Tab-separated table of C-alpha atoms and ligand atoms in Angstrom:
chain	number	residue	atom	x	y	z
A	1355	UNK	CA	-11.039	-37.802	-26.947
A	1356	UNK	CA	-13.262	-35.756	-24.887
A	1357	UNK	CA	-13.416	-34.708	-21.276
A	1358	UNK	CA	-15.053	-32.686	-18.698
A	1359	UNK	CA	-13.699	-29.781	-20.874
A	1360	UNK	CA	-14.864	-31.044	-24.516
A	1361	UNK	CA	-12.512	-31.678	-27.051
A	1362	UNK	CA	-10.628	-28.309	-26.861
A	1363	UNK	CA	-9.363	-25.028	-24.983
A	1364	UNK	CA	-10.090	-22.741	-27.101
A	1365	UNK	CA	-10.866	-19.350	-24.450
A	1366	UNK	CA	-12.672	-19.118	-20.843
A	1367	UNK	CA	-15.048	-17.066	-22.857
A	1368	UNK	CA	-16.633	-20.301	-23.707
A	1369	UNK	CA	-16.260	-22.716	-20.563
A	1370	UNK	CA	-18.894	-22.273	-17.239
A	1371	UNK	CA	-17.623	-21.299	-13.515
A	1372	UNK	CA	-18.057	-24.931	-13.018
A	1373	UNK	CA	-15.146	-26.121	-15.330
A	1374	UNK	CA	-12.781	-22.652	-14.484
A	1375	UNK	CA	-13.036	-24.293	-10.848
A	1376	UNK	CA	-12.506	-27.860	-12.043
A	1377	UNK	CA	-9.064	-26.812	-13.859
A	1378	UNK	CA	-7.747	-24.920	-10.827
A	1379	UNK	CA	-8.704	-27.269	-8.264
A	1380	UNK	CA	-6.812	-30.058	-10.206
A	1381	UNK	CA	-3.747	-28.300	-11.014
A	1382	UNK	CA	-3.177	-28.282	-6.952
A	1383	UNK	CA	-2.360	-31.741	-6.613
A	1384	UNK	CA	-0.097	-31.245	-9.658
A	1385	UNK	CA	1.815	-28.124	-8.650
A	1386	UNK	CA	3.195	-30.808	-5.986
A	1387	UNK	CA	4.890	-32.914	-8.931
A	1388	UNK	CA	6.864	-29.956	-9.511
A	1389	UNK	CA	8.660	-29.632	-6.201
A	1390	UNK	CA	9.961	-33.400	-6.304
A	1391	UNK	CA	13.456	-34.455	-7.071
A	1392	UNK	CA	11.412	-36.667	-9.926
A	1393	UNK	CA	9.151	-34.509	-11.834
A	1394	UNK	CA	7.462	-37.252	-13.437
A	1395	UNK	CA	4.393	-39.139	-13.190
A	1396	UNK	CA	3.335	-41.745	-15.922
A	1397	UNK	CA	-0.214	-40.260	-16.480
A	1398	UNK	CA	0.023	-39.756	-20.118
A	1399	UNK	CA	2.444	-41.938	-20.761
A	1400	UNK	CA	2.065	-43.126	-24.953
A	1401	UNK	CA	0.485	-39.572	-25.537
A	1402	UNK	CA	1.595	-37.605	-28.278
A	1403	UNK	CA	1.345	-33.727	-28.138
A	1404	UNK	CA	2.528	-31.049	-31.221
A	1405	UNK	CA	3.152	-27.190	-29.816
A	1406	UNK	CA	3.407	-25.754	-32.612
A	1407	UNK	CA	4.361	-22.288	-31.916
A	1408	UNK	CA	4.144	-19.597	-34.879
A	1409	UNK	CA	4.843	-16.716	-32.832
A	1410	UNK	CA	7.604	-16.027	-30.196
A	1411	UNK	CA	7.279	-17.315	-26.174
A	1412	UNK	CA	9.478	-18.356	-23.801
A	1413	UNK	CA	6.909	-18.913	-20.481
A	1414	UNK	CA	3.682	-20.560	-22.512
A	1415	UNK	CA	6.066	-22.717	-24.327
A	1416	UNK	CA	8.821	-23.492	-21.581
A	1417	UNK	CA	5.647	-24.407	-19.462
A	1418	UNK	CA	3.596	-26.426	-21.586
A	1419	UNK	CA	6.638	-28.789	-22.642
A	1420	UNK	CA	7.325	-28.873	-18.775
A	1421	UNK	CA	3.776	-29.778	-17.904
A	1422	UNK	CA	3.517	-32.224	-20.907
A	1423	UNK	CA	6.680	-34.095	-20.265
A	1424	UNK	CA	6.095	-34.026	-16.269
A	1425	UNK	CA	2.966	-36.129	-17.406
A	1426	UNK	CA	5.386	-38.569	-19.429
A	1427	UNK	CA	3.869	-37.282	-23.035
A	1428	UNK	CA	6.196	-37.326	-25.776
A	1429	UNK	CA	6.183	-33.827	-27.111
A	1430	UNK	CA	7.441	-32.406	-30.768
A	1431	UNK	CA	8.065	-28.538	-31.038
A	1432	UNK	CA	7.315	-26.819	-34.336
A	1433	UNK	CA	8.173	-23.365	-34.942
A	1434	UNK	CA	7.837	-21.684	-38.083
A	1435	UNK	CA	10.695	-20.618	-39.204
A	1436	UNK	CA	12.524	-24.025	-40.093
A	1437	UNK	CA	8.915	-26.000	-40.733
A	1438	UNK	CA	7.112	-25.515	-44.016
A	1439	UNK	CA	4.749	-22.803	-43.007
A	1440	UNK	CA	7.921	-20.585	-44.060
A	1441	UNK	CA	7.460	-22.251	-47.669
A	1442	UNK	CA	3.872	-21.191	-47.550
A	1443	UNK	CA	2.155	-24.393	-46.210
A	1444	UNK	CA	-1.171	-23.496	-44.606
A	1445	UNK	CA	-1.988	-24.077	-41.142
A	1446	UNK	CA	-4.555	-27.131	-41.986
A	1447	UNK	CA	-2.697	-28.593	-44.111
A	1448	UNK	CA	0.588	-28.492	-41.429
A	1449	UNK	CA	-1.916	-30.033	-38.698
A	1450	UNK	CA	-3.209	-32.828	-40.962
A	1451	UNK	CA	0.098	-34.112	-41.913
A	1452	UNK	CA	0.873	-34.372	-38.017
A	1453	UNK	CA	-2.141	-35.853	-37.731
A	1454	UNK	CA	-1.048	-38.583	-40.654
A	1455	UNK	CA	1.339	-39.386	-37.939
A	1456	UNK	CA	-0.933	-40.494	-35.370
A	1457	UNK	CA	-0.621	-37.180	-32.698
A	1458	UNK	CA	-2.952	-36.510	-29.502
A	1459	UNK	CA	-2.968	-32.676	-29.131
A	1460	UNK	CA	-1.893	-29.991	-30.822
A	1461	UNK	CA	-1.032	-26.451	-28.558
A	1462	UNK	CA	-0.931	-23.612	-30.899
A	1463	UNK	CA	-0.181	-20.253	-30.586
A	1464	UNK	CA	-0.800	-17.862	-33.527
A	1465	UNK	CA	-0.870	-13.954	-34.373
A	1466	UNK	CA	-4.313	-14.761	-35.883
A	1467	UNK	CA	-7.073	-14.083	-33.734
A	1468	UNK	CA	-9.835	-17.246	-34.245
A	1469	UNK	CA	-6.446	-19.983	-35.443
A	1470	UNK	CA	-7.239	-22.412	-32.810
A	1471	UNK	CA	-10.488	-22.749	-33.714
A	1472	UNK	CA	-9.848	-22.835	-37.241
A	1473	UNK	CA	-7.961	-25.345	-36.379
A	1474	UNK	CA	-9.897	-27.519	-33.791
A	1475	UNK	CA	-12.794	-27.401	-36.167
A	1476	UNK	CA	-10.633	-28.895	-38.662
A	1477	UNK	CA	-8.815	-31.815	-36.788
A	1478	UNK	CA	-10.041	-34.576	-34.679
A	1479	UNK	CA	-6.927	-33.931	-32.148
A	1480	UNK	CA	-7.380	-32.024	-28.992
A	1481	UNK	CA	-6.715	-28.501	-29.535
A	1482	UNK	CA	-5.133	-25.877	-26.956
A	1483	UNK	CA	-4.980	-22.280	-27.330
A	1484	UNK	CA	-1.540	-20.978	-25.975
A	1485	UNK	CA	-2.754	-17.662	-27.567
A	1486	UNK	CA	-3.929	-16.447	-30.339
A	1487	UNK	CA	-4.008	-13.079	-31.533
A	1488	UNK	CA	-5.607	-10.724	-29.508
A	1489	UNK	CA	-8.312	-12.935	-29.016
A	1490	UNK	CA	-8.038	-15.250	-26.000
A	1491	UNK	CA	-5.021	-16.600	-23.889
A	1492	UNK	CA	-7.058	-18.985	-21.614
A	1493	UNK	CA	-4.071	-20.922	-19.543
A	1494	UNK	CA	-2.902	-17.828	-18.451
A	1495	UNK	CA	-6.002	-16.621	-17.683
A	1496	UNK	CA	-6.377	-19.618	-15.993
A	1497	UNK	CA	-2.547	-19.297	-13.849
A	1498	UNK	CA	-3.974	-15.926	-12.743
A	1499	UNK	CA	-7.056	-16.959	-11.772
A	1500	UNK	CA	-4.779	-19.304	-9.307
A	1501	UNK	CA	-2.540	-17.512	-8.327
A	1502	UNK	CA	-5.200	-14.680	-6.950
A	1503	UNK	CA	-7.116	-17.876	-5.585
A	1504	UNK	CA	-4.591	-18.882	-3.343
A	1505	UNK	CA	-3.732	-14.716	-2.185
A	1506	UNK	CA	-7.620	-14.264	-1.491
A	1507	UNK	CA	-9.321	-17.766	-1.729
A	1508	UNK	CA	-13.144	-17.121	-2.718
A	1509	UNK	CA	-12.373	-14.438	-5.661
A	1510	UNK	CA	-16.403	-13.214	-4.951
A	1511	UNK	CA	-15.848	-9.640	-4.578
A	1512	UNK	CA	-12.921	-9.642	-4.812
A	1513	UNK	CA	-11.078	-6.311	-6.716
A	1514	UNK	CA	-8.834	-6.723	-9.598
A	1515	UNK	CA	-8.006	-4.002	-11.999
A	1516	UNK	CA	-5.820	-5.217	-15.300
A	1517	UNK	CA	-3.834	-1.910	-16.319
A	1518	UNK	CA	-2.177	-0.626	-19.538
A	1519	UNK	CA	-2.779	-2.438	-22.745
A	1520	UNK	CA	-6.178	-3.665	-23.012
A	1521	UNK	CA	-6.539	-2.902	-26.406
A	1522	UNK	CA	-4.052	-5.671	-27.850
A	1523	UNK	CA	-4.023	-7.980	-24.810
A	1524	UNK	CA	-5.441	-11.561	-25.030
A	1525	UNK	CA	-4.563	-11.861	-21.463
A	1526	UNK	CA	-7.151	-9.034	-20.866
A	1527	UNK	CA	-9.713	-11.098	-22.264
A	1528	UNK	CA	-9.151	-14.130	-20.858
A	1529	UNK	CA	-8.528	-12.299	-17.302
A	1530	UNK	CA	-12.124	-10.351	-17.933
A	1531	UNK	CA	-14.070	-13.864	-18.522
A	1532	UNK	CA	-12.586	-15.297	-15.508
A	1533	UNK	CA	-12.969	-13.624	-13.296
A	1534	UNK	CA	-16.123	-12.160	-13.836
A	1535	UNK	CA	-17.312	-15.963	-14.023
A	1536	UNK	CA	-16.028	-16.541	-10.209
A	1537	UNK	CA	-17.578	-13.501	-9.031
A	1538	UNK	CA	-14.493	-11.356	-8.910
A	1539	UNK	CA	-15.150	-7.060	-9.771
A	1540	UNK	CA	-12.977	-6.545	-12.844
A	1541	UNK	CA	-11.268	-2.776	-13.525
A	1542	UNK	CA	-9.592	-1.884	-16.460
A	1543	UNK	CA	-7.403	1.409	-15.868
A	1544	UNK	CA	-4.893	3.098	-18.926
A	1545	UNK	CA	-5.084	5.771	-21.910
A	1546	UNK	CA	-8.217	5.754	-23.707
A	1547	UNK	CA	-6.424	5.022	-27.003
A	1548	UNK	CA	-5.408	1.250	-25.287
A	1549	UNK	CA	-8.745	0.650	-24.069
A	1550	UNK	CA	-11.446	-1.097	-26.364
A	1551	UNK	CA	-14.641	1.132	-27.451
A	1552	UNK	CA	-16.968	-1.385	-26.158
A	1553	UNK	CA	-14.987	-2.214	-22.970
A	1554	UNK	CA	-17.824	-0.978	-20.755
A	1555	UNK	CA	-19.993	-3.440	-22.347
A	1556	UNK	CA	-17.571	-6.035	-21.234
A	1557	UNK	CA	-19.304	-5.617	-17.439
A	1558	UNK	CA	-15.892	-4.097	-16.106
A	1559	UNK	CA	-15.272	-0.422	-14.491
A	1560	UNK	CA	-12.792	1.897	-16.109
A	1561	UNK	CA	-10.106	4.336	-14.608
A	1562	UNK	CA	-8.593	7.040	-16.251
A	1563	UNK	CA	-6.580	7.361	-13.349
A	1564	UNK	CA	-3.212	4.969	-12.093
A	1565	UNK	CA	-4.260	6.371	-8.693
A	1566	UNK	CA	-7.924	5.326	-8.648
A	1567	UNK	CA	-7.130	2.100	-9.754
A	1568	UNK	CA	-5.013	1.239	-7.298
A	1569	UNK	CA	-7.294	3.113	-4.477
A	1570	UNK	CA	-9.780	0.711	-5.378
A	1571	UNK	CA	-7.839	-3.022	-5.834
A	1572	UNK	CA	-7.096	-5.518	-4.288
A	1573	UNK	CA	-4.909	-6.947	-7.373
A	1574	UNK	CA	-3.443	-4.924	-10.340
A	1575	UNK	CA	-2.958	-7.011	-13.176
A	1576	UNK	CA	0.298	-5.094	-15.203
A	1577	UNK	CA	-0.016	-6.179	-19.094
A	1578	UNK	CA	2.851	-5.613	-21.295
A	1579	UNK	CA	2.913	-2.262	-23.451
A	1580	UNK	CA	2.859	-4.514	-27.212
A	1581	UNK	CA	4.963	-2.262	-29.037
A	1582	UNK	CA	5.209	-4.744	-31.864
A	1583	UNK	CA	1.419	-4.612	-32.239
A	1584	UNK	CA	1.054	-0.863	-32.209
A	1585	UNK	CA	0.732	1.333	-35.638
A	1586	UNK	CA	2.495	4.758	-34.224
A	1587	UNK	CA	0.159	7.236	-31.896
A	1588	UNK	CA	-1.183	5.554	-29.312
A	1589	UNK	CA	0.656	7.245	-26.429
A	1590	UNK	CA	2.979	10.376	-26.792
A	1591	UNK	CA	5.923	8.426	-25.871
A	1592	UNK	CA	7.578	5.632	-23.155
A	1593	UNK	CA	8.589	7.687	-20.429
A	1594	UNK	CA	5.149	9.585	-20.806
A	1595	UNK	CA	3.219	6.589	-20.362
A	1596	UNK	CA	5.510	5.605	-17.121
A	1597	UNK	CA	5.189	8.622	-16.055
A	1598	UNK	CA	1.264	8.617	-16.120
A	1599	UNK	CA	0.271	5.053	-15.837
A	1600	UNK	CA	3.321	3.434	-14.614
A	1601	UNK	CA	2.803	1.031	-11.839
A	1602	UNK	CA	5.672	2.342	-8.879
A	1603	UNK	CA	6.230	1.935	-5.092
A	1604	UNK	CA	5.546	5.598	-4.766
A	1605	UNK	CA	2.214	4.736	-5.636
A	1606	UNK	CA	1.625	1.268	-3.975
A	1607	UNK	CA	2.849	3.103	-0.933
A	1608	UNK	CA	-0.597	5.092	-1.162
A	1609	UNK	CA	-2.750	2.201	-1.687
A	1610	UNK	CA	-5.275	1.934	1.327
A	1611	UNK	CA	-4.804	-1.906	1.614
A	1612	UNK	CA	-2.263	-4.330	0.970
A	1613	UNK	CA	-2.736	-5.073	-3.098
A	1614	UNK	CA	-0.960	-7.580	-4.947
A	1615	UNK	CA	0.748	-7.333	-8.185
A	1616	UNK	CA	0.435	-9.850	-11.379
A	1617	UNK	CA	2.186	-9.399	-14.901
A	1618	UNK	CA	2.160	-12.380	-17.306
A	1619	UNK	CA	5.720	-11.083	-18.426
A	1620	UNK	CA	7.770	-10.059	-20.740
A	1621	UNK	CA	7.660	-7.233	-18.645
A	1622	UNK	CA	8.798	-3.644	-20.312
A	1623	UNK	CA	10.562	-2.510	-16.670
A	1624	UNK	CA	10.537	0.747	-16.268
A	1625	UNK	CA	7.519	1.229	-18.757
A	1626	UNK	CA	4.489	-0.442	-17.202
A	1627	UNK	CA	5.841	-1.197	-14.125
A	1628	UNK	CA	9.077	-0.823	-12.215
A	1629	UNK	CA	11.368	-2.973	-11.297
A	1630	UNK	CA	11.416	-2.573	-7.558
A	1631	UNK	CA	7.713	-3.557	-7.840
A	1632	UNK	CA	8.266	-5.996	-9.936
A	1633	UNK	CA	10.657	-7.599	-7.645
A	1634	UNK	CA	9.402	-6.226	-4.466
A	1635	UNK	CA	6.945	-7.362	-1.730
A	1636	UNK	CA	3.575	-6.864	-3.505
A	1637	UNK	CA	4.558	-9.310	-6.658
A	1638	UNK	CA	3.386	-12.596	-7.693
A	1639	UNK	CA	4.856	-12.837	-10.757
A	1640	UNK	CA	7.213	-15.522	-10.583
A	1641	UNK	CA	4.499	-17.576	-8.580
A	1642	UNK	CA	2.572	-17.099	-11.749
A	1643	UNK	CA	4.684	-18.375	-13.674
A	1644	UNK	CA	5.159	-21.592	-11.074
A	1645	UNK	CA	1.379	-21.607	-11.422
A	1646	UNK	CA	1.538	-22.285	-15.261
A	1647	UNK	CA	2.925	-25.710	-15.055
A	1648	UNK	CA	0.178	-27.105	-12.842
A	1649	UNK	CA	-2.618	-25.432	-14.423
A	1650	UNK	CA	-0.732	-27.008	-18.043
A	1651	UNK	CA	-0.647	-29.870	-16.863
A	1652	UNK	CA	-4.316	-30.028	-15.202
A	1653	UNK	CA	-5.697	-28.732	-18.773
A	1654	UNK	CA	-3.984	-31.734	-20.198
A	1655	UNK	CA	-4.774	-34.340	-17.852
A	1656	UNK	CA	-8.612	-33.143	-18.334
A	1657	UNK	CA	-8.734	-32.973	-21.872
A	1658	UNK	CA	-7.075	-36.476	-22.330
A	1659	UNK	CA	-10.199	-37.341	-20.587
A	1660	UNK	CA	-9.081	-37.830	-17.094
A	1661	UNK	CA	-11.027	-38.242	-14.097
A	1662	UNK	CA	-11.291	-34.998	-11.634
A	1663	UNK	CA	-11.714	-37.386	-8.632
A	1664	UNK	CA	-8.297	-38.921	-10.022
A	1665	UNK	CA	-6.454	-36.408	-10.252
A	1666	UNK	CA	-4.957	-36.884	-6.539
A	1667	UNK	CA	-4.087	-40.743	-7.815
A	1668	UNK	CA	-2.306	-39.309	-10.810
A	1669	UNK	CA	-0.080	-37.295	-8.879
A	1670	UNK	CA	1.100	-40.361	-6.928
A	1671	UNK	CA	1.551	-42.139	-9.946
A	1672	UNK	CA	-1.382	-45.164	-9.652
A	1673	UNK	CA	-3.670	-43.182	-12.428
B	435	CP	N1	2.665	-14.787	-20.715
B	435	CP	C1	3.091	-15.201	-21.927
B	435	CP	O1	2.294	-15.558	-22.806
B	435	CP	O2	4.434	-15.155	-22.093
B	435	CP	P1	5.207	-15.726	-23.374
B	435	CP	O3	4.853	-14.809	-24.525
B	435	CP	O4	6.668	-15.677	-23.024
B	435	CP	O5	4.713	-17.107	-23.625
């Protein structure tokens, strides 16, 4: 079935300003499900959604089963180790057996940049991205673009730098194509060797310099330093990088204006950022992470074909 969004999430890269807005302005009426005693409204009740999860999460996957089961779906988890990818079944053929047994939506997450749409061009079943590669993570793209919406409001003009990583980082991609779409100024800002060649071509600004970065924000974005991605020689060592790029108080104590930080976790503390930041006064992270649900289950609710101008009837229960 297909909604405002088309049949699939597949990266922000590919949906207009128009639908980035549509998505966050429905997940407010859902965050509100979330703080009830009952944290359940029947809106897809007799939906049947497959994450099927082929590399490690706790947040994407915690929050999507939340968001789906907060909705009333019924929700199967498929990892694979103990599935029979680990005996060498292919991805296709894995989907089209679930789909044999009559499923809605499959959420994927992959270490292959492009498997969700290999996959959603493949299977008639809605198809979410919860990350693939170092391609695209659009829902958090999409919980950052809300959480900085409800700091600044309008994002137009608004300053966000996304430091450290940007070499490996889905996140960075999906951060880049939002906010550039709603009008925000995007900064990257870390070692040349974890910046992209083309980056500039990408429309953003680049720092060599922590400081700079932070002169100039209004928002850091803090990515995670992917070790488990990294061949050996990209920075001299841990402490070096904290040392140069790491994200402190001594250094938010400088900045002109009162910045906020975001970090779509796991965080290395004490690498990219500290943990008195990271706990401190300037972070958003756990809203982010509060954030995820209701953008989850907005993305869901959409693609399942709901109404926008419902979505307010949905949360009380009568859509
Ligand atoms: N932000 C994020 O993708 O975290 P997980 O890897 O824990 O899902």
């Amino acid at each position: 079935m297909a909604g405002p969004l088309g049949k699939d999430l597949l990266g922000l890269a590919t949906l207009s300003a128009e639908q980035i807005r549509l998505v966050l302005d429905t997940a407010i009426p859902f965050r509100e499900i979330s703080e009830r005693a009952i944290k359940k409204v029947p809106t897809l009740r007799g939906a049947t959604i497959v994450n099927l999860f082929f590399e490690a999460s706790t947040r994407t996957r915690i929050s999507f089963e939340f968001a789906e089961k907060r909705l009333s779906a019924d929700t199967v988890n498929v990892a694979a180790a103990g599935s029979s990818v680990s005996k060498g079944e292919t991805l296709v053929d894995t989907a089209r057996n679930l789909e044999a047994m009559k499923i809605d939506m499959v959420v994927i997450r992959h270490a292959a940049s492009g498997a969700a749409r290999f996959l959603a061009e493949r299977i008639e079943s809605n198809v979410i991205n919860a990350g693939d590669g170092t391609h695209e993570h659009p829902t958090q793209g999409l919980l950052d673009l809300m959480t900085l919406r409800d700091r600044f409001g309008d994002l137009t003009g608004k300053r966000v730098c996304i430091v450290g990583d940007v070499l490996h980082s889905r996140v960075a991609r999906s951060n880049i194509w939002g906010l550039t779409k709603l009008g925000a100024e995007v900064a990257v800002c870390g070692p040349r060797s974890l910046l992209p060649n083309a980056i500039g071509e990408m429309g953003v600004t680049v720092f060599d310099r922590i400081e700079d970065a932070i002169e100039w924000a209004d928002a850091l974005n803090v990515l995670r330093l992917q070790l488990e991605r990294m061949q050996a020689g990209y920075i001299p060592s841990l402490r070096e990088y904290n040392r140069v790029f790491g994200v402190t108080s001594a250094r938010l104590e400088r900045a002109p204006r009162d910045l906020i930080v975001l970090h779509p976790g796991p965080m290395n503390r004490g690498v990219e950022i500290d943990s008195d930041v990271a706990d401190g006064p300037h972070s958003v992270i756990l809203d982010q992470v509060t954030n995820g649900v209701a953008v989850r289950m907005a993305v869901l609710y959409l693609l399942a074909g709901g109404k926008p101008e419902l979505a307010e009837a949905a949360k009380k229960g009568t859509a």
